[in-house]
Coordinates of C-alpha atoms and ligand atoms in Angstrom, one line a residue:
X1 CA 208.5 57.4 120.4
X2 CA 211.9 57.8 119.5
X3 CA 214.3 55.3 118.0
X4 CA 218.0 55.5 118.2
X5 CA 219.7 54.0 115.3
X6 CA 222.7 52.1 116.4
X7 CA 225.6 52.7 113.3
X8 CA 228.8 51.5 115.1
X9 CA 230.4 50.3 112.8
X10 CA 232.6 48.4 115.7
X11 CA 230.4 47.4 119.1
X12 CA 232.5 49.5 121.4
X13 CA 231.0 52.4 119.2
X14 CA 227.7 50.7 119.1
X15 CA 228.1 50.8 122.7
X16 CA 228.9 54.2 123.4
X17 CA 226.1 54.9 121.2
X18 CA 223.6 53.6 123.2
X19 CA 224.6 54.3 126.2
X20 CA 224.8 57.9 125.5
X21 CA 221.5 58.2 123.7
X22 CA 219.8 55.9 126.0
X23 CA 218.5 59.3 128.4
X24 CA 216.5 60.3 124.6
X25 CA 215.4 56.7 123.5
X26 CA 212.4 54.7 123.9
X27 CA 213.8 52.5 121.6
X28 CA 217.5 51.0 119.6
X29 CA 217.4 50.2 115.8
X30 CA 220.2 48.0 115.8
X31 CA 221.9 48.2 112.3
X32 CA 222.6 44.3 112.1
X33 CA 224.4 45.2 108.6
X34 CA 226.4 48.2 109.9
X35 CA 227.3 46.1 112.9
X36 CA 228.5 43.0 111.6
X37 CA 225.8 40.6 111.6
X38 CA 225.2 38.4 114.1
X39 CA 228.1 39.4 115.8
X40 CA 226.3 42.2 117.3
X41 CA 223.4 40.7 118.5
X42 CA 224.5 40.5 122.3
X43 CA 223.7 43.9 121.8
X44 CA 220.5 43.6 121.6
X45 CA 220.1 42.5 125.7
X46 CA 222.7 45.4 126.7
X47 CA 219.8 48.0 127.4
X48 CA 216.4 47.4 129.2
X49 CA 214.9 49.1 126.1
X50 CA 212.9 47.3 122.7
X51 CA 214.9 46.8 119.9
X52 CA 214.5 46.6 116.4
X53 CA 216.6 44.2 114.3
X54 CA 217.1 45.7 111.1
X55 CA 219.9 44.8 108.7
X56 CA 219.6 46.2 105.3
X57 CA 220.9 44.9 101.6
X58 CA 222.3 46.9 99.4
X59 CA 219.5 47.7 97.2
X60 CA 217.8 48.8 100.5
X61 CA 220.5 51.5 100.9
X62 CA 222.4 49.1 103.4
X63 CA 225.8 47.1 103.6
X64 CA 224.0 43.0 103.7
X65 CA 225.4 41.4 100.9
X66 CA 223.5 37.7 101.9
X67 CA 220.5 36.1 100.2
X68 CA 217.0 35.8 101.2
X69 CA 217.5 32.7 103.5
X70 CA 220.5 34.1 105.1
X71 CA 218.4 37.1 106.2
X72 CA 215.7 35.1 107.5
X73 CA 218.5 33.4 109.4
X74 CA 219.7 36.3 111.0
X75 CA 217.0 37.9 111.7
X76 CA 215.2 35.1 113.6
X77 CA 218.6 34.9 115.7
X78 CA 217.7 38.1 116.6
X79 CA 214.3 37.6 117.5
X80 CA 215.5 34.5 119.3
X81 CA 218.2 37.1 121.3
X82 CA 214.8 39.0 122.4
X83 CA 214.6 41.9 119.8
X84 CA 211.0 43.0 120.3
X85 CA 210.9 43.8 116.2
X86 CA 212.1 43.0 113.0
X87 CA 212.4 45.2 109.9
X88 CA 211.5 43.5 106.1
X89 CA 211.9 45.5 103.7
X90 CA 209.0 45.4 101.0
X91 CA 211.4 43.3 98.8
X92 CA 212.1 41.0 100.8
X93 CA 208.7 40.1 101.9
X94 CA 208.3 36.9 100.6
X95 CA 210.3 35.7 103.6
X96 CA 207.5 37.2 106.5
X97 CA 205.2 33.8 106.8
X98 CA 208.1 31.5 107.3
X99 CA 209.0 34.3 109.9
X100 CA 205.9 34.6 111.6
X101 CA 205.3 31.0 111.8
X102 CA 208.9 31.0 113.7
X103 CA 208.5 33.9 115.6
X104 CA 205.0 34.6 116.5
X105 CA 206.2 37.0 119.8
X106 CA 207.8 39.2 117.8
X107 CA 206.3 41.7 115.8
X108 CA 207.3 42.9 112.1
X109 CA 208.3 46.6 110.4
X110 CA 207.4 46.4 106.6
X111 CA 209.7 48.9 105.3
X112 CA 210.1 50.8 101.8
X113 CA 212.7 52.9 100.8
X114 CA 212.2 55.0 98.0
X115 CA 215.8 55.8 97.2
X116 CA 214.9 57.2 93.1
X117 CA 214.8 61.0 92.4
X118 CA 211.3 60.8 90.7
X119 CA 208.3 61.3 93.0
X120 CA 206.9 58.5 95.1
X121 CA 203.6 56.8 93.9
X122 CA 201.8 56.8 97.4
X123 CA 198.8 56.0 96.9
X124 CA 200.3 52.7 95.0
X125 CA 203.1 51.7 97.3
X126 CA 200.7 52.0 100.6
X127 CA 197.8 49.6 98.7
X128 CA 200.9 47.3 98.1
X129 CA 201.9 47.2 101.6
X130 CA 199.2 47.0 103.3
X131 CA 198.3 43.5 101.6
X132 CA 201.6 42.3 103.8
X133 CA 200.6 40.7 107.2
X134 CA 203.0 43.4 108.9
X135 CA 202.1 45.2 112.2
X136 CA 203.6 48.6 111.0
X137 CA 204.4 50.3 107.9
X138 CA 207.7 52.5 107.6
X139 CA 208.2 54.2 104.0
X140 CA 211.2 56.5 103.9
X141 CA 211.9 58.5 100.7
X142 CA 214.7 61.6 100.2
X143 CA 213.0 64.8 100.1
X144 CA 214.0 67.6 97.8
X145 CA 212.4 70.2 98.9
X146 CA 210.4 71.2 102.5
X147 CA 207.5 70.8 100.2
X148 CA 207.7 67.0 99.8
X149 CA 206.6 65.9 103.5
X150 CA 203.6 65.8 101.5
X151 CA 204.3 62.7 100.6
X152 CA 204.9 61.8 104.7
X153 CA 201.2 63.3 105.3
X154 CA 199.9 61.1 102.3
X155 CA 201.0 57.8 103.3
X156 CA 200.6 57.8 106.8
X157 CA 196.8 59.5 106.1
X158 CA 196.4 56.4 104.3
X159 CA 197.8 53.9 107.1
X160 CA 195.3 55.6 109.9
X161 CA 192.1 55.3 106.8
X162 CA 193.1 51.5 107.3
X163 CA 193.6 51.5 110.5
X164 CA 197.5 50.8 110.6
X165 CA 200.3 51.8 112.4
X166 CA 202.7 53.5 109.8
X167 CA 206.1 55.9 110.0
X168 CA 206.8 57.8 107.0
X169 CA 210.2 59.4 106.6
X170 CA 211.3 62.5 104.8
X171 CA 215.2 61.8 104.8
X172 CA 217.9 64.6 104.2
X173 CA 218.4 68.2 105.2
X174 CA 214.6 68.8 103.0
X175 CA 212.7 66.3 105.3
X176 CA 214.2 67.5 108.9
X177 CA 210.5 68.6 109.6
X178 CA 209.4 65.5 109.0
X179 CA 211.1 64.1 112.1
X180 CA 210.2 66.8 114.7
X181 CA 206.7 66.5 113.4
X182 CA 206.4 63.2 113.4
X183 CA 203.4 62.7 116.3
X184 CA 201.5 66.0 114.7
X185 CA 201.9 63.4 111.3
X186 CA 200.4 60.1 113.3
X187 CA 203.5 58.9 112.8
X188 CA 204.4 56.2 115.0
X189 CA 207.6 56.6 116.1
X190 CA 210.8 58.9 114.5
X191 CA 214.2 57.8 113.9
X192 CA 217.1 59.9 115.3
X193 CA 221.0 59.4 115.1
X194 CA 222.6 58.1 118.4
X195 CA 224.8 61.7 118.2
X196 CA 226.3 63.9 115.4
X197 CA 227.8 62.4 112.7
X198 CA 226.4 59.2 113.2
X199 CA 223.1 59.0 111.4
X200 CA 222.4 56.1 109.5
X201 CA 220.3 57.9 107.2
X202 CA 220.7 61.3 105.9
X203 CA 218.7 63.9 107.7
X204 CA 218.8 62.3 111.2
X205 CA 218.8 64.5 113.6
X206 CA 220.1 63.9 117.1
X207 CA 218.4 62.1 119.4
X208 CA 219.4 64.6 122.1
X209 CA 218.0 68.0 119.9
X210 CA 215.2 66.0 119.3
X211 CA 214.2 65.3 122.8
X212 CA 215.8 68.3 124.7
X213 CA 215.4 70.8 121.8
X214 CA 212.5 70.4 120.3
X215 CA 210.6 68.1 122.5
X216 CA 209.7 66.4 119.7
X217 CA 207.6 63.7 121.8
X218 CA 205.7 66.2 123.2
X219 CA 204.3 67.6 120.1
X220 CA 200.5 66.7 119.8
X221 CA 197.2 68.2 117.8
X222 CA 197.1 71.3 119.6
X223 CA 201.0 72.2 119.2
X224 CA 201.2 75.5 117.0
X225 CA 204.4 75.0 114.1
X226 CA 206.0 77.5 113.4
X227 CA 209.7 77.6 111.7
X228 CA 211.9 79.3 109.3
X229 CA 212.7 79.0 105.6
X230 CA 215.9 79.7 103.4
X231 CA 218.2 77.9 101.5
X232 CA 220.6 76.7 102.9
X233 CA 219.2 77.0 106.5
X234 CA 222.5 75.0 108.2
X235 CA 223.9 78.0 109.8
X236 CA 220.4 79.3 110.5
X237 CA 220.0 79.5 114.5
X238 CA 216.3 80.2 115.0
X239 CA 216.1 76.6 116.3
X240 CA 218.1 77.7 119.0
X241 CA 216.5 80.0 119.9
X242 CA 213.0 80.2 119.5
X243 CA 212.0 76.4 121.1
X244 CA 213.8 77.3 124.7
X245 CA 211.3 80.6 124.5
X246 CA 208.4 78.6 123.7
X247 CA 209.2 75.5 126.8
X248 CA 210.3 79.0 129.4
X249 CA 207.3 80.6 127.9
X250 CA 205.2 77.1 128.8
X251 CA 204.0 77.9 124.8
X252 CA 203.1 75.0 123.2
X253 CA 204.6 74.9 119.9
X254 CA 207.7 74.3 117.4
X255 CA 210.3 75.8 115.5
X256 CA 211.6 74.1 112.9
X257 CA 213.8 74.4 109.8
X258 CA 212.2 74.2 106.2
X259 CA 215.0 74.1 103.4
X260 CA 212.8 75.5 100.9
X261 CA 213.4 75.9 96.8
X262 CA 210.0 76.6 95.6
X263 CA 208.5 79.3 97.8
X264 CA 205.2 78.5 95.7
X265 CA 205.2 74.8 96.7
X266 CA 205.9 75.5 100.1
X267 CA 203.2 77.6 100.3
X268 CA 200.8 75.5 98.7
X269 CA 201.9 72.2 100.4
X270 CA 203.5 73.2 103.7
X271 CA 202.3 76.4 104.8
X272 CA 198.9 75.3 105.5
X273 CA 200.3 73.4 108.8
X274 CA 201.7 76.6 109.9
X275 CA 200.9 79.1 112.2
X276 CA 204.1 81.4 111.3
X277 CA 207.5 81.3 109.9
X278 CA 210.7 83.5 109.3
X279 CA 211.9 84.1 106.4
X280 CA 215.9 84.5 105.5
X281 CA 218.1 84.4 102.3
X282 CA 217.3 84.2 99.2
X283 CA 213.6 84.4 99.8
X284 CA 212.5 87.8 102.1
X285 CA 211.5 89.6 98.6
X286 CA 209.9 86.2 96.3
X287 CA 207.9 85.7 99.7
X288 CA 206.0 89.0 98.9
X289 CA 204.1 87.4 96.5
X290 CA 202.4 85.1 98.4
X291 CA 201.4 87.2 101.1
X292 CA 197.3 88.6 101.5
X293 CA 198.6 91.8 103.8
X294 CA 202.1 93.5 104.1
X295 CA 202.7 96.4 106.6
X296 CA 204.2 99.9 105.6
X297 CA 207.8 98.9 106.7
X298 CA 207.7 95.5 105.0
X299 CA 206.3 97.3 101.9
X300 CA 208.6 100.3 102.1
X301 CA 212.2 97.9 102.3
X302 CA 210.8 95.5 99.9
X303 CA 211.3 92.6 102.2
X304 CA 209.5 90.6 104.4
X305 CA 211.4 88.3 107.4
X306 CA 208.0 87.6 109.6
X307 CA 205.0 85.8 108.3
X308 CA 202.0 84.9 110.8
X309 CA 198.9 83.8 109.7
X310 CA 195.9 85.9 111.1
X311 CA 192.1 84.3 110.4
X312 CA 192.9 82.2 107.6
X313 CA 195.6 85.0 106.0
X314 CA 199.4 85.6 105.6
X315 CA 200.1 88.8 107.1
X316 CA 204.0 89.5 106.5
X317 CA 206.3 92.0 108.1
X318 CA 210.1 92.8 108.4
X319 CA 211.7 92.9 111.8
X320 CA 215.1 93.4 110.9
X321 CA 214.4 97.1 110.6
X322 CA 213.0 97.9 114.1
X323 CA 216.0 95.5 115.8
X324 CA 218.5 97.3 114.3
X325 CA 217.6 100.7 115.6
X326 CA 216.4 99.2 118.6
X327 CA 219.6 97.9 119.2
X328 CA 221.9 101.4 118.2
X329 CA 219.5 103.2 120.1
X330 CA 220.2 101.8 123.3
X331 CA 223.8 103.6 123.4
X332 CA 222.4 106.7 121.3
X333 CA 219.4 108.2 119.7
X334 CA 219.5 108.9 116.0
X335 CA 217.2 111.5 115.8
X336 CA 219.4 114.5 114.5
X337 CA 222.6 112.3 113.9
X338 CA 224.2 111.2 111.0
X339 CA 224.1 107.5 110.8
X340 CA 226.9 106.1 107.3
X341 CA 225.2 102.4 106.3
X342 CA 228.0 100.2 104.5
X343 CA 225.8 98.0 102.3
X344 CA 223.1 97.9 99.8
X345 CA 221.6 94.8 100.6
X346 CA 218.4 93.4 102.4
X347 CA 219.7 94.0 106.0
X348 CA 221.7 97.9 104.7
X349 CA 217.5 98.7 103.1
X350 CA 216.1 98.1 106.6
X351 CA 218.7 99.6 108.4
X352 CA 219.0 102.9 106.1
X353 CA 215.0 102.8 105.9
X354 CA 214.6 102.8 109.7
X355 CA 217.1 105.1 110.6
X356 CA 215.9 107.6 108.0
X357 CA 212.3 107.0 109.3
X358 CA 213.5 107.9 112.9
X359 CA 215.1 111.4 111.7
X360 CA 218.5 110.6 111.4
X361 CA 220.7 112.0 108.3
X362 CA 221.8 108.8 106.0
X363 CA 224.9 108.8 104.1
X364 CA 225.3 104.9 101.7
X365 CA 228.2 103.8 100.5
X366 CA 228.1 100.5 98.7
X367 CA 231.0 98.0 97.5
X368 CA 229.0 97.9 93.9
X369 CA 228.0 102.1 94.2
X370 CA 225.2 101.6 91.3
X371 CA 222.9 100.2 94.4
X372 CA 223.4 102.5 96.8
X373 CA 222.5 105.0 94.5
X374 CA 219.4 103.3 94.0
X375 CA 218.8 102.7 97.2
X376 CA 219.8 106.6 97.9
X377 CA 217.0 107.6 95.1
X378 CA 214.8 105.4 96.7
X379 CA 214.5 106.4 100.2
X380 CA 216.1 109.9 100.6
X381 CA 219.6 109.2 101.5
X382 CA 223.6 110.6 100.1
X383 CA 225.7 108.6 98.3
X384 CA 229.4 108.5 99.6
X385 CA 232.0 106.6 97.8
X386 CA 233.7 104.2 99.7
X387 CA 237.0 105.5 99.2
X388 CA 236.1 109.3 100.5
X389 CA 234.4 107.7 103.8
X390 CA 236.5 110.1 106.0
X391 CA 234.8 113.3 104.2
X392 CA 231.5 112.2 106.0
X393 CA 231.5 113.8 109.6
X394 CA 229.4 110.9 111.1
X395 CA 228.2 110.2 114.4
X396 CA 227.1 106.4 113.8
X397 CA 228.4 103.6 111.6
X398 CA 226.1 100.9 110.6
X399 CA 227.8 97.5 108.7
X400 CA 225.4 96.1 106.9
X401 CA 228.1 94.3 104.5
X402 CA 228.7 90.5 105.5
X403 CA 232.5 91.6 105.6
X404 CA 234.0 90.1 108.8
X405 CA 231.6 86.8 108.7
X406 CA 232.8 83.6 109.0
X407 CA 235.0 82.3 107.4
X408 CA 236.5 86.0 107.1
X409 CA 236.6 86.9 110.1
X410 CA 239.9 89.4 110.3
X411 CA 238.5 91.4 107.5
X412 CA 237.1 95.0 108.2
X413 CA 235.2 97.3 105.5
X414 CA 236.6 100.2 107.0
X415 CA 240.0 101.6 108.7
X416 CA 239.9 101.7 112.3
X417 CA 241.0 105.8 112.2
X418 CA 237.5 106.3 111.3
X419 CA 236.4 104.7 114.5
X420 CA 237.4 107.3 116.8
X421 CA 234.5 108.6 119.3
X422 CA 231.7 107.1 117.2
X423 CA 229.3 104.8 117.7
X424 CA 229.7 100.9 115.6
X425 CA 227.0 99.1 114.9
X426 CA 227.7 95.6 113.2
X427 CA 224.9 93.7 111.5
X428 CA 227.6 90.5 111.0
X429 CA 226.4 88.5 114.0
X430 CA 229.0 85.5 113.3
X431 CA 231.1 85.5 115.0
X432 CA 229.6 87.7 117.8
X433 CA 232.9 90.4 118.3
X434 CA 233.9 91.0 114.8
X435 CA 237.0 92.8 114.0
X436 CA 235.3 95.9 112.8
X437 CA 234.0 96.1 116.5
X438 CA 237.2 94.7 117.9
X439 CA 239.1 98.0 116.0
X440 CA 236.0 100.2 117.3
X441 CA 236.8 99.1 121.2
X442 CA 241.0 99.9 120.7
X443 CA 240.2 103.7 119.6
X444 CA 237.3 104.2 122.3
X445 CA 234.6 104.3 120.1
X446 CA 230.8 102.3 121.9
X447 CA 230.0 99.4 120.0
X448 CA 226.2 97.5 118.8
X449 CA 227.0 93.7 118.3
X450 CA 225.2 92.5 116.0
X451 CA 223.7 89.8 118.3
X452 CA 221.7 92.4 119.6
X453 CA 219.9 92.5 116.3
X454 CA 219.3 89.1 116.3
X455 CA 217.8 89.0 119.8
X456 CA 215.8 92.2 119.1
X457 CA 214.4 91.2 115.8
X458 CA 213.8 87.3 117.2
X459 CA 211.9 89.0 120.2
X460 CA 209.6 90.9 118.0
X461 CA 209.1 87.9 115.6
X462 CA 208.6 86.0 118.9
X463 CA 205.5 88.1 120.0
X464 CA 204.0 88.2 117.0
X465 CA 203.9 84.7 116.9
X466 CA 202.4 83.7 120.4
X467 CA 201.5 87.4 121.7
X468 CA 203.8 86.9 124.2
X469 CA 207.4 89.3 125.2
X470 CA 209.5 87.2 125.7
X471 CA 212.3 88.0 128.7
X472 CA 215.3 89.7 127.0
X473 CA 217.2 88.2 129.9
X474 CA 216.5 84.7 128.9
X475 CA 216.9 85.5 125.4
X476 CA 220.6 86.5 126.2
X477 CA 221.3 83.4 127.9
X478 CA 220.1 81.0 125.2
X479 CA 221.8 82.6 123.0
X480 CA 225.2 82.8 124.9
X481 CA 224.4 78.6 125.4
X482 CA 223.8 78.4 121.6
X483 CA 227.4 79.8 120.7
X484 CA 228.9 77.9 123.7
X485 CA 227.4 75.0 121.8
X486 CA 228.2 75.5 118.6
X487 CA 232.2 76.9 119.1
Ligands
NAP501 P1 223.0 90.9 101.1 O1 221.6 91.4 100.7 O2 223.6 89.7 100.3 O3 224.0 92.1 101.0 C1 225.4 92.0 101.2 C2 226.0 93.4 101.2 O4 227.4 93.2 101.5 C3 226.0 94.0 99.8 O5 225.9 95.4 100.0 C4 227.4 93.6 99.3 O6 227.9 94.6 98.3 C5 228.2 93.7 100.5 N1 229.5 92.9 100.4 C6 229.6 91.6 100.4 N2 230.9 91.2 100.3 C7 231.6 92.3 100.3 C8 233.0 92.6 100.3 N3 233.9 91.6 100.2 N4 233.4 93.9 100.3 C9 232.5 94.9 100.4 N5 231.1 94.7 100.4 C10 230.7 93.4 100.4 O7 223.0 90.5 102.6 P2 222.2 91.0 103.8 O8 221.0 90.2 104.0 O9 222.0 92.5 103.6 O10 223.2 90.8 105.0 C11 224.3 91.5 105.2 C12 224.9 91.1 106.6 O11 224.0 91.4 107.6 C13 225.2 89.6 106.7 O12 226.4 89.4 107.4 C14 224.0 89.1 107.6 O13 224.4 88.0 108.3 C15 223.8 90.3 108.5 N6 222.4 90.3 109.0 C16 222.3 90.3 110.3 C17 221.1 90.4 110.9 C18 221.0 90.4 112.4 O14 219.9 90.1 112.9 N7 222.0 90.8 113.1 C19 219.9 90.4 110.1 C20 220.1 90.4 108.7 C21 221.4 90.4 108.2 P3 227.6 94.5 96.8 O15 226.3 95.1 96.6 O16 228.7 95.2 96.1 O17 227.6 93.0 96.4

């Protein structure tokens, strides 16, 4: 189930809120302390959905400044305005008899949030709360790291031992998992924000991505996870991407984000659940570590960006390489050419390595030169200083430099008089047409988006995941949608 929390803070928000989340929702949380009070409780009959009357103090990480009494008051009004459920939290429990006793149709949420930076007691707080006469069990606590759902899988482990209905919430950008995964958790329901920028908790995602994006409800036992880590992930469009393959693909499975710190943690606490994962800034080389197998190109560049678990063991590989000259290669072969790589970092290593590897000549030139002279030593290749670019005679140009990104995105690495007849590949992805390739197109020169990277190294990552090629065509469109979306 998913429950739209209503924020407001005025009811003709409240109201657009519901009625645009109503296509996603199987149920409202109305905030009653975001909202107003009892003010909003004609709310609670707008939609023919359940509601849950919640309405939080501030110790509870809400705006209700009244007392005990006055939240048993308002919370029976709402029960009396038909809201199928009401939400106590722990602290307040010593008002649930004279509740029940009041309200015996309605049935009761006994919440806990654990809002301190120390880690949760679990096994403590679930023995407290299951001695409440509650029908479910919520416990929310901020995660700080993709590691800490742990604590989700802990309680609500517990709550199905005793045979209870329990959530258990993972809240900010650390927990996101939590809430896609919510049914593969026994969870009963997740919360979601009405639409962005509207969450009344951190971490809420939207109840629209949840339902349309990741299909969140239709996650069961047998859905394969799979997902990416980083840190930070925000920009990181794998989402996107791979759950439309997976629904065109009928796969069942998930791709989700993991904000990870600890690659250790992650793999002794999260990994387990999955069946695969990419890997992306800072992580591609500490991920090494971890791994049982690595191929000869992952072991080569020194940096993994596919992991997939094969009979019980991490097997991890690097994608980038093969999408890159996958992608140049569609306008010309490098075999005999001379290919200049700007860059000496992760994506310039695969890059240079692959094109090397498929018999082209590699010239490096690097912003800090000291690396590309390792990287040169390394792997074969000839230094050129940045400033004597036009002395190379080269047929392809390869960015690998993350000048031109967003937010910089009239910058160039190189003058557009070396452009001339060549052939431009740009790693930079955001924004799609980067001025380096904008420059390339005024002088005649063909041009590799770096989006065609993405797509290649994604559809690579995506067979290895489910043994499935995916259609390059469909690929392009969700892609296209994703940027549509996102500009
Ligand atoms: P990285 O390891 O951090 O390397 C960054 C490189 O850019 C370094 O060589 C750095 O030079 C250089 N650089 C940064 N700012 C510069 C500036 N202002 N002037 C000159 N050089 C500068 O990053 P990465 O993983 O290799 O990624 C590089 C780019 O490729 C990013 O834009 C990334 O988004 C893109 N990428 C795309 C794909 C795809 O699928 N299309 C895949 C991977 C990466 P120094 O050594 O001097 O610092």
């Amino acid at each position: 189930m998913i429950v739209v929390s209503i924020t407001g803070p005025s009811l003709a928000q409240a109201l657009r809120q519901m009625a645009q989340s109503a296509p996603y929702a199987d149920m409202f949380e109305l905030r009653l302390d975001l909202l107003g009070g009892s003010r909003a409780l004609s709310l609670i009959r707008t939609r023919r959905k359940p509601v849950i009357a919640t309405c939080r103090r501030r110790t509870e990480g809400g705006r209700f400044t009244g007392n005990r009494a006055e939240l048993l008051a308002i919370l029976s009004q709402a029960a009396q305005h038909g809201a199928a459920f009401v939400d106590i939290d722990l602290n307040a429990a010593a008002i649930i008899s004279a509740f029940r006793n009041a309200h015996p149709g309605s049935s009761i949420i006994l919440s806990y949030h654990h809002l301190g930076r120390g880690s949760p007691n679990v096994s403590g707080l679930y023995k407290r709360m299951s001695l409440v006469d509650a029908d479910i069990l919520k416990f929310a606590y901020t995660a700080r790291d993709a590691a800490d759902m742990q604590f989700a899988e802990e309680f609500i482990a517990r709550a199905s031992a005793g045979k209870r209905k329990a959530v258990a919430v993972a809240m900010g950008e650390f927990g996101e998992a939590s809430r896609v995964l919510y049914a593969k958790l026994g969870s009963w329901a997740t919360y979601a924000a009405p639409m962005d920028g509207a969450a009344a908790a951190p971490g809420q995602i939207p109840a629209k991505l949840l339902d349309r994006l990741y299909r969140a409800r239709s996650v069961n036992s047998a859905t394969k996870i799979f997902g990416v880590i980083g840190n930070p992930l925000k920009q990181s469009k794998g989402i996107f991407l791979h759950n439309p393959l997976f629904r065109f693909h009928a796969v069942n499975a998930v791709y989700c984000r993991f904000p990870v710190a600890d690659v250790a943690a992650f793999m002794q606490r999260c990994a387990p659940l999955l069946h695969g994962f990419s890997v992306t800034i800072p992580h591609k080389q500490t991920i090494m570590n971890f791994l049982d197998m690595l191929d000869e190109t992952a072991q080569a560049i020194g940096a993994v960006n596919t992991v997939v678990r094969k009979r019980g063991k991490w097997y991890g590989t690097n994608t980038d390489a093969a999408g890159a000259l996958d992608a140049i290669e569609k306008t010309q072969r490098v075999r005999g050419k001379r290919v200049l790589v700007l860059g000496a970092g992760g994506a310039a290593r695969a890059i240079a390595y692959e094109a090397k590897r498929r018999g082209a000549d590699v010239f490096i030139a690097n912003r800090t030169e000291q690396k590309a002279k390792r990287l040169a030593r390394e792997f074969g290749l000839t230094v050129i200083a940045l400033q004597n670019l036009s002395e190379v005679p080269f047929d392809i140009l390869a960015n690998a430099t993350s000048v031109g990104m967003v937010p910089h995105v009239n910058e160039s690495p190189v003058p557009t008089s070396l452009l001339r007849n060549k052939v431009v590949f740009d790693a930079v992805y955001n924004p799609p047409l980067t001025r380096l390739l904008r420059d390339a197109q005024r002088v005649g020169a063909r041009i590799v988006p770096g989006t065609e990277m993405y797509l290649n190294q994604a559809a690579l990552q995506f067979e290895l995941y489910t043994g499935v090629k995916p259609a390059m065509s469909v690929m392009r469109r969700i892609l296209a949608r994703s940027w549509e979306t996102r500009s």
